[in-house]
Coordinates of C-alpha atoms (C1' of nucleotides) in Angstrom, one line a residue:
Chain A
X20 CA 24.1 -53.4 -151.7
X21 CA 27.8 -53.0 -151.8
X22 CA 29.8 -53.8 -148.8
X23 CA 32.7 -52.4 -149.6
X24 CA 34.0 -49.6 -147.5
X25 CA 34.5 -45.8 -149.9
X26 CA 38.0 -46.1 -149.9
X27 CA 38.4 -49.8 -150.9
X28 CA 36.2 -49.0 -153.9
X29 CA 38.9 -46.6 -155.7
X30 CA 41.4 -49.0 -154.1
X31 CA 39.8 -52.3 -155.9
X32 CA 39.5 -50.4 -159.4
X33 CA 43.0 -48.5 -159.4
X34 CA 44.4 -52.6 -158.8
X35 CA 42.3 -53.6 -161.3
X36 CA 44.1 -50.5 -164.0
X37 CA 47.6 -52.0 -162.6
X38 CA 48.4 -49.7 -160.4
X39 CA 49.6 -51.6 -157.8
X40 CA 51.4 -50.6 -154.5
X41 CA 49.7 -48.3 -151.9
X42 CA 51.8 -45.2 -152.9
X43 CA 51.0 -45.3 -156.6
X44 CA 47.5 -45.4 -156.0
X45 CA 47.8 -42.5 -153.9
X46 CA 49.5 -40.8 -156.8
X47 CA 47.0 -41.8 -159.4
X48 CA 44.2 -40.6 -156.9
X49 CA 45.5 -37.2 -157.0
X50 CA 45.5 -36.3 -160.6
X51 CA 42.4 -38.2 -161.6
X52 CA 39.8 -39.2 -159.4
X53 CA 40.8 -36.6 -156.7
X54 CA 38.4 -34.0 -157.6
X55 CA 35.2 -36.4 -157.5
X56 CA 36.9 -39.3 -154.7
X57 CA 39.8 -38.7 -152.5
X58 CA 41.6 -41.2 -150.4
X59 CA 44.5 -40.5 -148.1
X60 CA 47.4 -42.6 -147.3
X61 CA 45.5 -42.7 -143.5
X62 CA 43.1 -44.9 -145.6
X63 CA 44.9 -46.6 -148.2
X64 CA 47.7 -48.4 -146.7
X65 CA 45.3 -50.0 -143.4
X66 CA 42.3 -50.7 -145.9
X67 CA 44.8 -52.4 -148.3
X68 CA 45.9 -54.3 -144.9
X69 CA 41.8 -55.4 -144.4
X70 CA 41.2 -56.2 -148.0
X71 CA 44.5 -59.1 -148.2
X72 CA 42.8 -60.2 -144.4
X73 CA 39.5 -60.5 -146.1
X74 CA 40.4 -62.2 -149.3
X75 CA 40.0 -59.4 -151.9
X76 CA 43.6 -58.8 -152.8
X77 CA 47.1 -60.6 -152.5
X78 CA 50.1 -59.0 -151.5
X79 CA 53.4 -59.5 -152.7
X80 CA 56.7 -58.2 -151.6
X81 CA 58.7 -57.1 -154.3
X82 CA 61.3 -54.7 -152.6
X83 CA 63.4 -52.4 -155.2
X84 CA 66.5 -52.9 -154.0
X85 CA 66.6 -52.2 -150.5
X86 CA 63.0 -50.6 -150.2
X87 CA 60.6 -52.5 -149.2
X88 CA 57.5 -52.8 -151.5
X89 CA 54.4 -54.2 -151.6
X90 CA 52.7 -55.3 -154.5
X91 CA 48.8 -56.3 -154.4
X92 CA 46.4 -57.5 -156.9
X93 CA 43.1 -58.2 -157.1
X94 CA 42.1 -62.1 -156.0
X95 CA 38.9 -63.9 -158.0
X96 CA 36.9 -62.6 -154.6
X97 CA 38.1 -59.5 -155.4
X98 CA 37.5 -59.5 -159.2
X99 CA 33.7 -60.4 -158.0
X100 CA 33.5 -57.1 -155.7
X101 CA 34.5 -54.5 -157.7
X102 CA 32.4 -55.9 -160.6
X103 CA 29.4 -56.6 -157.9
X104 CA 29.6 -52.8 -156.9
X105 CA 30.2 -51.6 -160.3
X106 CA 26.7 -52.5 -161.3
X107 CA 25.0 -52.1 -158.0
X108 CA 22.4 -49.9 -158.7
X109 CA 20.7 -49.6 -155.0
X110 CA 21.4 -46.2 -153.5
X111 CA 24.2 -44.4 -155.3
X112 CA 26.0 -42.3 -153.4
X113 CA 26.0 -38.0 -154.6
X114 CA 27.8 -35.8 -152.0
X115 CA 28.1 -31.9 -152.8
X116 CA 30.0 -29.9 -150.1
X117 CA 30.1 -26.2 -151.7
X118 CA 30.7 -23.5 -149.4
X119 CA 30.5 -20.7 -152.0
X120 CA 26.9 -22.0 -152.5
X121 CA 26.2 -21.6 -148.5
X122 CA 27.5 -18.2 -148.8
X123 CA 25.1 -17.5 -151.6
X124 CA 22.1 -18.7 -150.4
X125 CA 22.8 -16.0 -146.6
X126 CA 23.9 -13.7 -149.3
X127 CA 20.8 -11.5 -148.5
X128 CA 23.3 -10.3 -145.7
X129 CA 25.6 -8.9 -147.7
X130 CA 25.5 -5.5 -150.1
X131 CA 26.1 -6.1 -153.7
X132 CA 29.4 -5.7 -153.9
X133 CA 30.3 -7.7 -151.5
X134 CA 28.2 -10.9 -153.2
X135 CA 30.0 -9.5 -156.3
X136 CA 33.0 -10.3 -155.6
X137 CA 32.1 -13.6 -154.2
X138 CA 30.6 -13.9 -157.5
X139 CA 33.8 -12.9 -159.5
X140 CA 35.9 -15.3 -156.8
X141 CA 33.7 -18.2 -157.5
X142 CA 34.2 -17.6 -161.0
X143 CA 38.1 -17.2 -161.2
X144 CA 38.5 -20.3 -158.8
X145 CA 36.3 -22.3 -161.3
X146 CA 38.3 -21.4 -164.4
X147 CA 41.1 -22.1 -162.3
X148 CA 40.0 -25.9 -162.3
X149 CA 39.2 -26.0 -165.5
X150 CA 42.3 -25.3 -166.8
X151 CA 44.0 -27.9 -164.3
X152 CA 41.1 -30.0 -166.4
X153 CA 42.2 -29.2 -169.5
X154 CA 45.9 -29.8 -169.0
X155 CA 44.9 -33.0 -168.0
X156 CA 42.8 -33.8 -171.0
X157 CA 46.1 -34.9 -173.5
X158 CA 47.3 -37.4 -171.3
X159 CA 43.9 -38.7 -170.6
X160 CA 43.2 -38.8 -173.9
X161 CA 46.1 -40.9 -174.5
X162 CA 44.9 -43.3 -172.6
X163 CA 41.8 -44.1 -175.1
X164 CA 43.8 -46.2 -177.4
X165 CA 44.7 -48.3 -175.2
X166 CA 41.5 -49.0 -173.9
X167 CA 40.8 -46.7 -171.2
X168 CA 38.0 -45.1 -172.4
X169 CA 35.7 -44.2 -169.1
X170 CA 38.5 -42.0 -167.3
X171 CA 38.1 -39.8 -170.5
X172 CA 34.6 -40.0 -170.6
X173 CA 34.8 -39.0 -167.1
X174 CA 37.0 -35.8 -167.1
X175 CA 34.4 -34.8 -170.2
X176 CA 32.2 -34.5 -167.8
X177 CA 34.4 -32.4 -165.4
X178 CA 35.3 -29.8 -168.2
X179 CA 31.5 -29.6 -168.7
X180 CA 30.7 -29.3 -165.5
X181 CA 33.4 -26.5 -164.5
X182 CA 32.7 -24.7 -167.6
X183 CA 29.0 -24.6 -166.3
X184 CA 29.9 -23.3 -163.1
X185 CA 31.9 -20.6 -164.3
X186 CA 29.7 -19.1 -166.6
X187 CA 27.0 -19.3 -163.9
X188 CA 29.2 -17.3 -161.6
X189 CA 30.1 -15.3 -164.5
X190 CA 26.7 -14.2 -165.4
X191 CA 25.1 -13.7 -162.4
X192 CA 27.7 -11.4 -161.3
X193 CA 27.8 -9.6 -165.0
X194 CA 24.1 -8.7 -164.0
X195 CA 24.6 -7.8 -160.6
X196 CA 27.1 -5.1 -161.8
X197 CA 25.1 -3.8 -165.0
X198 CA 22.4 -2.8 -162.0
X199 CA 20.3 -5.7 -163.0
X200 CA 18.1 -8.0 -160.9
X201 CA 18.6 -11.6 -160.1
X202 CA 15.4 -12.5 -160.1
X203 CA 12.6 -11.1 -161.5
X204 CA 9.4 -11.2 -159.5
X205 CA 6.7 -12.0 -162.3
X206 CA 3.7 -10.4 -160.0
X207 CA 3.3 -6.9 -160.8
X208 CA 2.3 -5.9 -156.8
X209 CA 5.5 -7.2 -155.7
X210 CA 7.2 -5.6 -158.3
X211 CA 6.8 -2.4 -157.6
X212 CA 7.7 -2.8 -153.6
X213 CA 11.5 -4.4 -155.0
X214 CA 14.7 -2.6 -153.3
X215 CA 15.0 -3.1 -149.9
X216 CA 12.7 -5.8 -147.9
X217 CA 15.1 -6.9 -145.1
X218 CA 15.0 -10.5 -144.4
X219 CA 11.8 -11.6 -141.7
X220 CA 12.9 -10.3 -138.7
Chain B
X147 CA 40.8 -17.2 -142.7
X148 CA 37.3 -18.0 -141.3
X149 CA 37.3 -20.1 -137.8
X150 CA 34.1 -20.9 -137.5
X151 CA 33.4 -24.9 -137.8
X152 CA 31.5 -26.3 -140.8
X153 CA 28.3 -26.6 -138.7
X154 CA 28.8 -23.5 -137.2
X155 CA 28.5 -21.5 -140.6
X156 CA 25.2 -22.9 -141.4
X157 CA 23.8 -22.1 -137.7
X158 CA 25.0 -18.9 -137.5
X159 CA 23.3 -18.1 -140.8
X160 CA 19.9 -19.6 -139.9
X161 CA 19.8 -17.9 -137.1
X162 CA 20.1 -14.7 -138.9
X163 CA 17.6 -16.0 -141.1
X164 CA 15.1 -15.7 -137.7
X165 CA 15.1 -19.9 -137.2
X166 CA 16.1 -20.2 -133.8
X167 CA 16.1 -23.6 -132.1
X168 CA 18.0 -26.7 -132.9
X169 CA 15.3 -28.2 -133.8
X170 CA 14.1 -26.0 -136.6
X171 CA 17.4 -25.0 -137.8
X172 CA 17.7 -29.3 -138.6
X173 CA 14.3 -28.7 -140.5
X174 CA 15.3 -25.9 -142.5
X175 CA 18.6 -27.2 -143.3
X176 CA 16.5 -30.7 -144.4
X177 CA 14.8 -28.7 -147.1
X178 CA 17.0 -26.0 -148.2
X179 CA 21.0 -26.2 -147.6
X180 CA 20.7 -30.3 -147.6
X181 CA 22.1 -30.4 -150.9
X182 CA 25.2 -28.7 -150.7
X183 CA 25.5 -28.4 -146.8
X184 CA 23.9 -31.1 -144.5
X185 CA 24.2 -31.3 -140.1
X186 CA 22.5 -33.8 -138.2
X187 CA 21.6 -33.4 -134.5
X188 CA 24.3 -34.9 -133.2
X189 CA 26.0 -32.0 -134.7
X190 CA 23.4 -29.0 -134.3
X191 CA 22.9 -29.1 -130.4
X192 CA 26.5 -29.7 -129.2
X193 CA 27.9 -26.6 -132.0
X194 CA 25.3 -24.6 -130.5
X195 CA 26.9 -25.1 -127.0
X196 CA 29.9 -24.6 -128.0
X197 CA 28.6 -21.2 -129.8
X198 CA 27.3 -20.4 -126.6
X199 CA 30.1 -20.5 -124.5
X200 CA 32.4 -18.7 -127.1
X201 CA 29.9 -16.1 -126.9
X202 CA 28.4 -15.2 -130.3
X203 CA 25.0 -16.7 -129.7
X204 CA 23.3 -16.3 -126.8
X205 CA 20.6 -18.9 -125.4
X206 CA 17.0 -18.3 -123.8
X207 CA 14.9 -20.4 -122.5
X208 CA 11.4 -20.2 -123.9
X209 CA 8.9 -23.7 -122.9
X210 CA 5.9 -24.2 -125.0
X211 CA 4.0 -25.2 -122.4
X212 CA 5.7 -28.4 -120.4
X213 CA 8.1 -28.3 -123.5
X214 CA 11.6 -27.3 -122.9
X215 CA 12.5 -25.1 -125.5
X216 CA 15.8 -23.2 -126.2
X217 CA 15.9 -20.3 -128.1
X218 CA 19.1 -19.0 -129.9
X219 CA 19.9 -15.7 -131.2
X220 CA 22.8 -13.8 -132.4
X221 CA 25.0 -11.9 -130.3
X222 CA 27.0 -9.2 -131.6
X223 CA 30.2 -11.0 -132.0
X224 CA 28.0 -14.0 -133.7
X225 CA 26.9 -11.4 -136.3
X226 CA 30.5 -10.4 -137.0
X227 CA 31.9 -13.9 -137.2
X228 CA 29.0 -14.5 -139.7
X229 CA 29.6 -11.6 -141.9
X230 CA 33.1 -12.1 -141.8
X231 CA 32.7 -16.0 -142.7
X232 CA 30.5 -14.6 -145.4
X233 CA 33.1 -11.9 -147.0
X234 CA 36.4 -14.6 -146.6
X235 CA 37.6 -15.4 -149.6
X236 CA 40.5 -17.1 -148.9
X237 CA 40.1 -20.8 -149.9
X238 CA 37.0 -21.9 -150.5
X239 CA 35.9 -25.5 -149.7
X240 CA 34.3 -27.1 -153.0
X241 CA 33.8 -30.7 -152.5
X242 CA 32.3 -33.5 -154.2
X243 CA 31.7 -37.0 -154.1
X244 CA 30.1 -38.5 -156.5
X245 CA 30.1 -42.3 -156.6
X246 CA 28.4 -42.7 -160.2
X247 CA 31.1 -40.6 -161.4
X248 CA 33.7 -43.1 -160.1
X249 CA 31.3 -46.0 -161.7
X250 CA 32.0 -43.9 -164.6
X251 CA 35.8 -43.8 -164.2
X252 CA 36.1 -47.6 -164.1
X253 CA 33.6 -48.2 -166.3
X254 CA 36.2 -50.0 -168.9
X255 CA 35.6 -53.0 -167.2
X256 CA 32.1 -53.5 -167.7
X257 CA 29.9 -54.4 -170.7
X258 CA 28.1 -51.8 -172.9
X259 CA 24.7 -52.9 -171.7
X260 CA 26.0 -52.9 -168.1
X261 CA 27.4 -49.1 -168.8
X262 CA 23.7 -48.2 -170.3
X263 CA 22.2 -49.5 -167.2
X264 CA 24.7 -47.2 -164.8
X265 CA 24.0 -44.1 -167.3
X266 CA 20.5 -44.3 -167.6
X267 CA 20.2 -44.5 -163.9
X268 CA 22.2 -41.7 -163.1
X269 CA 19.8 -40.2 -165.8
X270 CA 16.9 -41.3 -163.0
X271 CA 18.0 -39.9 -159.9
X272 CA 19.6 -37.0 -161.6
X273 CA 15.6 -36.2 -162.5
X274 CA 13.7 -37.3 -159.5
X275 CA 16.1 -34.8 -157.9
X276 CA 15.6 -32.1 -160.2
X277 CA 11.6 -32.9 -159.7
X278 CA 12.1 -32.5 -155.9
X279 CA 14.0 -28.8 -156.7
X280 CA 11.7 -27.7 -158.7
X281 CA 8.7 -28.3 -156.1
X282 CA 10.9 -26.6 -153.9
X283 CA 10.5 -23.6 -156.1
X284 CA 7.3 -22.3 -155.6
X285 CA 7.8 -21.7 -151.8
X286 CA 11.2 -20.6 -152.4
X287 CA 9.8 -18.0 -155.1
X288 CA 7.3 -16.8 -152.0
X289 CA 10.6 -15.6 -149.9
X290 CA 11.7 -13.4 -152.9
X291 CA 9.2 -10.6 -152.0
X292 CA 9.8 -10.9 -148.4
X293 CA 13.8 -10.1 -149.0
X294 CA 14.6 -13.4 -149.6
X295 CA 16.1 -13.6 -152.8
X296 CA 19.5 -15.9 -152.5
X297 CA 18.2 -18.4 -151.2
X298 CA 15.9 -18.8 -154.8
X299 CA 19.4 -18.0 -156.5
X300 CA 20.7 -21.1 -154.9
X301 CA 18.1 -22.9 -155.9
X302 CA 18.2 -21.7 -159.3
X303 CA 21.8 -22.7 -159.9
X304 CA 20.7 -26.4 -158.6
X305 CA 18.0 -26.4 -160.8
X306 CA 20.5 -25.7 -164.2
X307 CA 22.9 -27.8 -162.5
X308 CA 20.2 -30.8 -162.0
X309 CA 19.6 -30.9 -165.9
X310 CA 23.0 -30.6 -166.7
X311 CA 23.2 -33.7 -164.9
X312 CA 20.4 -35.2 -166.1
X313 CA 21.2 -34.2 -169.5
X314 CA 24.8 -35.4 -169.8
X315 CA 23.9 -38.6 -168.8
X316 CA 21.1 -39.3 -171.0
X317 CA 23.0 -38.2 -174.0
X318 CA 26.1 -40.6 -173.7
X319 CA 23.6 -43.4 -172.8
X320 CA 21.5 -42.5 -176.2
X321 CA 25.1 -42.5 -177.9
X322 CA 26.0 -46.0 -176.5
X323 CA 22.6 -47.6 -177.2
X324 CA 22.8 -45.9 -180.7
X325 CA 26.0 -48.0 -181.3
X326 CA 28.0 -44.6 -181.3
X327 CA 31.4 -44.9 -179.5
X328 CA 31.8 -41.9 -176.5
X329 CA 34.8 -40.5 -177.7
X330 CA 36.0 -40.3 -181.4
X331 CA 39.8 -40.9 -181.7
X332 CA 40.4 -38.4 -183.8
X333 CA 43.6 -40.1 -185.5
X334 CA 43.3 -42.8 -187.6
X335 CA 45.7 -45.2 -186.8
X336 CA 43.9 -45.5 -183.3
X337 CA 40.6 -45.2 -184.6
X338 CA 41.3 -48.5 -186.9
X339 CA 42.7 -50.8 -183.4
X340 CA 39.4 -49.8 -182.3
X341 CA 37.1 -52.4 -180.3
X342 CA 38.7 -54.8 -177.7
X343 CA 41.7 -53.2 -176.1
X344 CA 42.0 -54.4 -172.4
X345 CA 43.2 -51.8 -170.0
X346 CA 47.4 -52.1 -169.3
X347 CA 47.6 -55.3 -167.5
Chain C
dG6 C1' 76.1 -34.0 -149.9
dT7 C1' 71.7 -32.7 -150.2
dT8 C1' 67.3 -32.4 -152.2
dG9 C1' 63.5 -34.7 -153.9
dG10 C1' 61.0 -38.7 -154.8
dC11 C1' 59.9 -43.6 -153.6
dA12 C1' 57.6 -46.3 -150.1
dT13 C1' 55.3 -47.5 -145.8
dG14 C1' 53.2 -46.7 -142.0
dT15 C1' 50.9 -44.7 -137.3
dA16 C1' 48.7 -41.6 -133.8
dA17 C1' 46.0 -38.0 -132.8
dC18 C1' 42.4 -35.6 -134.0
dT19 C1' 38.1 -33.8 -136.4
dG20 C1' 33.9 -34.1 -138.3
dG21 C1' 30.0 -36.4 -138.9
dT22 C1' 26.3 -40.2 -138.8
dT23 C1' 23.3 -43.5 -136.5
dA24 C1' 20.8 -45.2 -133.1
dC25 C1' 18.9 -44.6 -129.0
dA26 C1' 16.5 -42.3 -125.2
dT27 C1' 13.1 -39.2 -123.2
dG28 C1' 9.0 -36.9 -122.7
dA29 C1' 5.3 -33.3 -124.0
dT30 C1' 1.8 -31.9 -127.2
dT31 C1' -1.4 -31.9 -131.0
dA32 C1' -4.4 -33.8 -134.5
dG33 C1' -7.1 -37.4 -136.0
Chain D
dC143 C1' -6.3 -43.6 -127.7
dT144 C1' -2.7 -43.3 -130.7
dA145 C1' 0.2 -41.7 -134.1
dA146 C1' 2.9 -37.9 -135.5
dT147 C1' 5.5 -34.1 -134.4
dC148 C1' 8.0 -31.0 -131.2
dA149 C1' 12.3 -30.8 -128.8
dT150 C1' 16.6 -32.1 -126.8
dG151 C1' 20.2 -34.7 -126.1
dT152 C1' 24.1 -38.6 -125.8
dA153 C1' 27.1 -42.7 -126.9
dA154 C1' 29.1 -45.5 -130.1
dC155 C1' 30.9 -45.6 -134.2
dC156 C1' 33.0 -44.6 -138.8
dA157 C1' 35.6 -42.1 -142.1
dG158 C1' 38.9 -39.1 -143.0
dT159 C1' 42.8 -35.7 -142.5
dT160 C1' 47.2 -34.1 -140.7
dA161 C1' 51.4 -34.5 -139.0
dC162 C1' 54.9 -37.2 -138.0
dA163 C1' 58.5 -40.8 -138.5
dT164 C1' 61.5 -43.9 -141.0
dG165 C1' 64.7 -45.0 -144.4
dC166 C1' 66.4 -46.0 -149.3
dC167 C1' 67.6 -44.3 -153.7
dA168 C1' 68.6 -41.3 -157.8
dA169 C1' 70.0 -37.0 -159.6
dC170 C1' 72.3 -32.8 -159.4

DNA sequence: GTTGGCATGTAACTGGTTACATGATTAG
DNA sequence: CTAATCATGTAACCAGTTACATGCCAAC
């Protein structure tokens, strides 16, 4: 498996798309991979710092006038990592941290307006990223002619993704308020005791 | 804004879902929040402290047999904290981290076949998880009738969102091994410097 | 002249995992 | 008798965020 560290891997393939000094990378990070892999400049700059100690990346001071600047770029060692954990296939890592979907599943707790409007919430902050999505769609797409394909591909699956979310949200709070059900018990028996079971206790 | 900790949400919530030691609440959380909301022991037992002392659960010891056993439960204040965690809408934490997606991302540097490889495994886990779900389902189902109906919401929206997954990546692997391209430039000047454009450098 | 962006970095902290340790009980 | 499971816990470590600090440069 891959021994590179989470942060070096967006640090490896951003060098590898030319972007170059710690605080680009940053930046690039935060309108592009950020919603899917973060990295923070607590991270960036000391990792950059191990990766030139370990061989994987040369640095190169190339101030702009008075500022100091470091350039880095990939070594052959470095090449051979990313591409090694590009197509390592043991154990991929697939991390969901969604609060709104904790708050569903104790939403037995809570009357029906009150999960309606976390319903309604979840739905408005959804659309809300979908939109960011979308405005970043042109430039992305720019980037396809010249070759950089994948980070298209990519947001693709973002847009269909939010899109998904929010009309889940959508349409399970559309029922909730038109007096509907959630879930419909198929057993007749059960059925007819519906309304209100508290939870176990 | 909400102050309890990130553990402490789930805890307090299992606990009003009647699971009461640290040890269960780790078990429950392994087959039902895990997804979307994970704690390990070195977590559980030390939040449940700290719970105690701040007063909203209170602790009881109940040995099965030679068996030290500690039993938590809800205090007033815990069940306020819990319902107020539960009704806060103030920004919602929604994170993911998804390493196939950063594959993905950087995937211009890689081969088609290599790109198939990463796609149609994603298509493989993306399933087996979706298999796990939905034998998760038929207990989840039970807790329906017995007032449990969120948690089986949950589980619904991970079961639509599982074969999205699954889905999504199928498709753009069929595309590729069909010899389709992912993305159609839809002017014509780019579409004719198709092929073999290297990323910026 | 002052705001904002470029550029780099560190220290303190938080949240979390892993591995380890202990010991009783139950099921085969 | 022994493996699995119940039950609790800690220490070491890792990854990551936040806040802070510095200083140059360009634009208004």
């Amino acid at each position: 498996m891959s021994s590179l560290t989470p942060t070096a891997r967006v640090i490896l393939g951003m060098l590898k798309l030319g972007v170059t000094t710690g605080y680009d990378i940053k930046k690039v990070i935060d309108f592009s991979t950020r919603f899917f892999w973060t990295a923070s400049y607590g991270q960036i700059y000391p990792e950059l710092k191990r990766l030139r100690k370990a061989g994987l990346v040369r640095a190169e001071q190339v101030p702009r006038g008075k500022v100091k600047r470091t350039v880095y770029s990939l070594t052959p060692k470095g090449e051979r990592a990313l591409h090694d954990w590009l197509t390592d296939n043991q154990e991929v890592l697939f991390e969901i941290r969604d609060e709104s979907l904790l708050r569903l599943f104790f939403s037995d707790q809570l009357s029906r307006d009150e999960v309606i409007a976390n319903l309604r919430m979840q739905e408005q902050i959804f659309g809300l990223v979908l939109e960011r999505f979308r405005e970043l769609e042109v430039g992305v797409k720019e980037g396809v002619a010249e070759g950089r394909v994948y980070p298209y591909v990519a947001l693709q699956y973002g847009l269909e993704f939010m899109t998904f979310a929010r009309d889940w949200y959508a349409e399970k709070a559309r029922r909730l308020e038109a007096g509907e059900e959630l879930v419909e018990l198929e057993d007749d028996e059960a059925a007819r005791g519906e309304a209100r079971l508290g939870p176990a206790g």
